[in-house]
């Protein structure tokens, strides 16, 4: 497959950045070109050859197209990327946009999944090249309330107890990851601070102090998983 030369990164809010993905891109000598839609920057209509598309997370819902019109442009770009079998990484909102662009439904879940949770690889996930030798069940960082159905003809690679659709592969080179393999400890603490009003509105449903307590013991393993997955993705 053609080597990735650069990455287009669609960023929805300032505090949800590349994290570990940026470190891996740098190790491959791949430059990242950010499209900061929160500043009004325009989503490109097409991807050049050898370009990786990364769509990051954000607080908006895929179903809020009228409120956030740039999401329509992202969906159009994703549809074109799938047709070309371009490499794509979608994180959280990015994964939901991928599911929508592939024809599936995106909707609010029954609860919010915020903090450290286990995900379990499916049979397809255990056989996928990005997750070979991974434990069947491993702990990841989550921050979402929306979820999606699995698009027809795509592979479900991982599930959690409350949200069965956590990781999908579309074609050979497009992965939608509902959870956050990219976060660093600094990002976790920043998100807790930036989203303090949201957390307060949940009236104790999310234990912020428990998240802070768990993060130091979980983050190193998560970062190792992230480096492995994103490195394998770029080598594929």
CSV table of C-alpha atoms in Angstrom, one decimal:
chain,number,residue,atom,x,y,z
A,1,UNK,CA,0.0,0.0,0.0
A,2,UNK,CA,1.1,3.6,-0.6
A,3,UNK,CA,3.1,5.1,2.2
A,4,UNK,CA,1.4,7.9,4.2
A,5,UNK,CA,3.2,11.2,3.5
A,6,UNK,CA,1.1,13.6,5.6
A,7,UNK,CA,-2.0,13.6,7.8
A,8,UNK,CA,-5.0,15.9,7.6
A,9,UNK,CA,-6.3,16.3,11.2
A,10,UNK,CA,-9.8,17.6,11.8
A,11,UNK,CA,-10.0,19.1,15.3
A,12,UNK,CA,-13.3,20.0,16.9
A,13,UNK,CA,-12.2,21.6,20.2
A,14,UNK,CA,-8.9,22.9,21.4
A,15,UNK,CA,-8.4,20.4,24.2
A,16,UNK,CA,-9.0,17.3,22.1
A,17,UNK,CA,-5.7,16.9,20.2
A,18,UNK,CA,-3.6,14.1,18.8
A,19,UNK,CA,-2.0,12.9,22.0
A,20,UNK,CA,0.0,9.8,21.4
A,21,UNK,CA,-0.9,9.8,17.7
A,22,UNK,CA,1.2,12.9,17.3
A,23,UNK,CA,4.2,11.2,18.8
A,24,UNK,CA,3.8,8.2,16.4
A,25,UNK,CA,3.4,10.5,13.3
A,26,UNK,CA,6.6,12.3,14.2
A,27,UNK,CA,8.5,9.0,14.5
A,28,UNK,CA,7.4,8.2,10.9
A,29,UNK,CA,8.4,11.6,9.7
A,30,UNK,CA,4.7,12.4,8.8
A,31,UNK,CA,3.6,16.0,9.1
A,32,UNK,CA,0.2,16.9,10.5
A,33,UNK,CA,-1.9,19.6,8.9
A,34,UNK,CA,-4.7,20.7,11.3
A,35,UNK,CA,-8.2,21.8,10.2
A,36,UNK,CA,-9.5,23.5,13.3
A,37,UNK,CA,-13.2,23.7,12.6
A,38,UNK,CA,-13.8,25.5,15.9
A,39,UNK,CA,-11.9,28.5,14.3
A,40,UNK,CA,-14.0,28.3,11.1
A,41,UNK,CA,-11.3,26.6,9.0
A,42,UNK,CA,-12.8,24.7,6.1
A,43,UNK,CA,-12.8,21.0,5.7
A,44,UNK,CA,-11.1,19.9,2.4
A,45,UNK,CA,-13.3,18.3,-0.3
A,46,UNK,CA,-10.8,15.7,-1.3
A,47,UNK,CA,-7.7,14.0,0.0
A,48,UNK,CA,-4.4,13.9,-1.9
A,49,UNK,CA,-2.8,10.5,-2.6
A,50,UNK,CA,-0.7,9.4,0.4
A,51,UNK,CA,-2.7,11.4,2.9
A,52,UNK,CA,-4.1,10.0,6.1
A,53,UNK,CA,-7.3,11.5,7.4
A,54,UNK,CA,-7.7,11.7,11.2
A,55,UNK,CA,-11.0,12.9,12.7
A,56,UNK,CA,-10.8,13.7,16.4
A,57,UNK,CA,-13.4,13.8,19.1
A,58,UNK,CA,-15.7,16.6,20.3
A,59,UNK,CA,-18.8,17.3,22.3
A,60,UNK,CA,-21.2,17.8,19.4
A,61,UNK,CA,-23.5,15.0,18.1
A,62,UNK,CA,-23.4,13.7,14.5
A,63,UNK,CA,-27.2,14.4,14.4
A,64,UNK,CA,-26.7,18.1,15.1
A,65,UNK,CA,-25.9,18.9,11.4
A,66,UNK,CA,-27.9,22.2,11.4
A,67,UNK,CA,-26.1,23.5,14.5
A,68,UNK,CA,-22.7,22.4,13.3
A,69,UNK,CA,-22.7,22.5,9.4
A,70,UNK,CA,-19.0,21.6,9.2
A,71,UNK,CA,-20.1,18.0,10.1
A,72,UNK,CA,-21.8,17.7,6.7
A,73,UNK,CA,-18.4,18.5,5.1
A,74,UNK,CA,-16.7,15.9,7.2
A,75,UNK,CA,-19.3,13.3,6.3
A,76,UNK,CA,-18.8,14.1,2.6
A,77,UNK,CA,-15.0,13.8,2.9
A,78,UNK,CA,-15.3,10.5,4.8
A,79,UNK,CA,-17.6,9.1,2.1
A,80,UNK,CA,-15.0,10.0,-0.6
A,81,UNK,CA,-12.2,8.6,1.6
A,82,UNK,CA,-14.0,5.2,1.9
A,83,UNK,CA,-14.5,5.0,-1.9
A,84,UNK,CA,-10.8,5.5,-2.4
A,85,UNK,CA,-9.8,3.1,0.4
A,86,UNK,CA,-7.8,6.0,1.9
A,87,UNK,CA,-6.3,5.5,5.4
A,88,UNK,CA,-8.7,6.9,8.1
A,89,UNK,CA,-8.6,7.1,11.8
A,90,UNK,CA,-11.7,8.3,13.7
A,91,UNK,CA,-11.6,8.9,17.4
A,92,UNK,CA,-14.8,9.1,19.5
A,93,UNK,CA,-16.9,11.7,17.5
A,94,UNK,CA,-14.7,10.8,14.5
A,95,UNK,CA,-15.7,7.1,14.8
A,96,UNK,CA,-19.4,8.1,15.0
A,97,UNK,CA,-19.0,10.3,11.9
A,98,UNK,CA,-17.4,7.3,10.1
A,99,UNK,CA,-20.3,5.1,11.1
A,100,UNK,CA,-22.8,7.7,9.8
A,101,UNK,CA,-20.8,8.2,6.5
A,102,UNK,CA,-20.9,4.4,6.0
A,103,UNK,CA,-24.7,4.4,6.3
A,104,UNK,CA,-25.3,3.5,10.0
A,105,UNK,CA,-27.4,5.3,12.7
A,106,UNK,CA,-25.7,7.4,15.4
A,107,UNK,CA,-27.8,8.2,18.5
A,108,UNK,CA,-27.7,8.9,22.2
A,109,UNK,CA,-26.9,6.0,24.5
A,110,UNK,CA,-28.7,5.0,27.6
A,111,UNK,CA,-26.0,6.5,29.8
A,112,UNK,CA,-22.6,8.2,29.6
A,113,UNK,CA,-19.4,6.3,29.6
A,114,UNK,CA,-16.7,8.5,31.2
A,115,UNK,CA,-13.6,7.2,32.9
A,116,UNK,CA,-11.7,3.9,32.8
A,117,UNK,CA,-13.6,0.9,31.4
A,118,UNK,CA,-12.8,-2.5,30.0
A,119,UNK,CA,-13.3,-3.3,26.3
A,120,UNK,CA,-13.3,-6.8,24.9
A,121,UNK,CA,-12.0,-7.8,21.4
A,122,UNK,CA,-14.4,-9.7,19.2
A,123,UNK,CA,-13.1,-12.6,17.1
A,124,UNK,CA,-12.5,-10.3,14.2
A,125,UNK,CA,-10.7,-7.9,16.6
A,126,UNK,CA,-8.3,-10.5,17.9
A,127,UNK,CA,-7.4,-11.5,14.3
A,128,UNK,CA,-7.0,-7.9,13.1
A,129,UNK,CA,-3.4,-6.9,12.5
A,130,UNK,CA,-3.6,-3.9,14.7
A,131,UNK,CA,-4.5,-5.9,17.8
A,132,UNK,CA,-2.6,-9.2,17.4
A,133,UNK,CA,-1.2,-10.4,20.8
A,134,UNK,CA,-3.4,-7.9,22.7
A,135,UNK,CA,-5.3,-9.4,25.7
A,136,UNK,CA,-8.9,-10.2,24.9
A,137,UNK,CA,-10.0,-7.6,27.5
A,138,UNK,CA,-8.1,-4.4,28.2
A,139,UNK,CA,-8.7,-1.1,30.0
A,140,UNK,CA,-9.2,2.1,28.1
A,141,UNK,CA,-10.3,5.7,28.7
A,142,UNK,CA,-13.8,6.7,27.6
A,143,UNK,CA,-15.7,9.9,27.3
A,144,UNK,CA,-18.9,9.7,25.4
A,145,UNK,CA,-22.7,9.4,25.6
A,146,UNK,CA,-23.5,8.8,21.9
A,147,UNK,CA,-23.1,5.5,20.1
A,148,UNK,CA,-23.6,4.0,16.7
A,149,UNK,CA,-24.9,0.9,14.9
A,150,UNK,CA,-22.3,-1.1,12.9
A,151,UNK,CA,-22.5,-0.2,9.2
A,152,UNK,CA,-23.4,-3.0,6.8
A,153,UNK,CA,-20.3,-4.8,5.5
A,154,UNK,CA,-18.0,-3.5,8.2
A,155,UNK,CA,-16.2,-5.4,11.0
A,156,UNK,CA,-16.9,-4.9,14.7
A,157,UNK,CA,-13.6,-5.3,16.5
A,158,UNK,CA,-14.4,-4.5,20.2
A,159,UNK,CA,-17.2,-4.0,22.6
A,160,UNK,CA,-17.9,-2.9,26.2
A,161,UNK,CA,-20.6,-3.9,28.6
A,162,UNK,CA,-22.7,-0.8,28.2
A,163,UNK,CA,-21.8,0.1,24.6
A,164,UNK,CA,-21.4,-2.9,22.4
A,165,UNK,CA,-20.1,-1.1,19.4
A,166,UNK,CA,-16.7,0.3,20.3
A,167,UNK,CA,-14.4,-0.3,17.4
A,168,UNK,CA,-15.1,-0.8,13.7
A,169,UNK,CA,-13.0,-1.3,10.6
A,170,UNK,CA,-14.4,-0.1,7.2
A,171,UNK,CA,-12.6,-1.7,4.3
A,172,UNK,CA,-8.9,-2.3,4.9
A,173,UNK,CA,-7.6,1.0,6.0
A,174,UNK,CA,-10.3,2.9,8.0
A,175,UNK,CA,-10.7,2.4,11.8
A,176,UNK,CA,-13.3,4.1,14.0
A,177,UNK,CA,-12.3,3.9,17.7
A,178,UNK,CA,-15.0,5.0,20.1
A,179,UNK,CA,-12.7,5.0,23.1
A,180,UNK,CA,-9.5,7.1,23.6
A,181,UNK,CA,-6.3,5.2,22.9
A,182,UNK,CA,-4.6,8.6,22.2
A,183,UNK,CA,-4.9,10.3,25.6
A,184,UNK,CA,-2.0,11.3,27.8
A,185,UNK,CA,-2.4,11.8,31.6
A,186,UNK,CA,-2.3,15.6,31.0
A,187,UNK,CA,-5.1,15.3,28.6
A,188,UNK,CA,-7.3,13.3,31.0
A,189,UNK,CA,-6.8,16.0,33.7
A,190,UNK,CA,-7.4,18.8,31.3
A,191,UNK,CA,-10.7,17.2,30.1
A,192,UNK,CA,-11.8,16.8,33.7
A,193,UNK,CA,-11.2,20.5,34.2
A,194,UNK,CA,-12.6,21.7,30.8
A,195,UNK,CA,-15.8,19.6,31.2
A,196,UNK,CA,-16.4,20.3,34.9
A,197,UNK,CA,-19.9,21.8,34.3
A,198,UNK,CA,-20.9,18.7,32.3
A,199,UNK,CA,-19.6,16.4,35.1
A,200,UNK,CA,-21.4,18.4,37.7
A,201,UNK,CA,-24.7,18.1,35.8
A,202,UNK,CA,-24.4,14.3,36.0
A,203,UNK,CA,-25.0,14.6,39.8
A,204,UNK,CA,-22.5,12.0,40.9
A,205,UNK,CA,-23.0,9.5,38.1
A,206,UNK,CA,-19.3,9.9,37.3
A,207,UNK,CA,-16.8,9.7,40.1
A,208,UNK,CA,-14.2,12.3,39.2
A,209,UNK,CA,-11.9,11.5,42.1
A,210,UNK,CA,-11.9,7.8,41.1
A,211,UNK,CA,-10.9,8.8,37.6
A,212,UNK,CA,-8.0,10.9,39.0
A,213,UNK,CA,-7.0,8.0,41.3
A,214,UNK,CA,-7.0,5.4,38.5
A,215,UNK,CA,-5.2,7.5,35.8
A,216,UNK,CA,-1.6,7.2,37.1
A,217,UNK,CA,-1.8,3.4,37.3
A,218,UNK,CA,-3.6,2.9,34.0
A,219,UNK,CA,-2.1,5.6,31.7
A,220,UNK,CA,1.3,3.9,30.9
A,221,UNK,CA,-0.3,0.7,29.7
A,222,UNK,CA,-2.9,2.6,27.7
A,223,UNK,CA,-0.1,4.7,26.0
A,224,UNK,CA,1.8,1.5,25.2
A,225,UNK,CA,-1.3,0.1,23.6
A,226,UNK,CA,-1.8,3.3,21.7
A,227,UNK,CA,1.7,3.4,20.4
A,228,UNK,CA,1.4,-0.2,19.2
A,229,UNK,CA,-1.9,0.3,17.4
A,230,UNK,CA,-1.0,3.6,15.7
A,231,UNK,CA,2.4,2.3,14.7
A,232,UNK,CA,0.9,-0.9,13.2
A,233,UNK,CA,-1.7,1.3,11.4
A,234,UNK,CA,1.0,3.4,9.7
A,235,UNK,CA,3.0,0.3,8.8
A,236,UNK,CA,0.1,-1.6,7.2
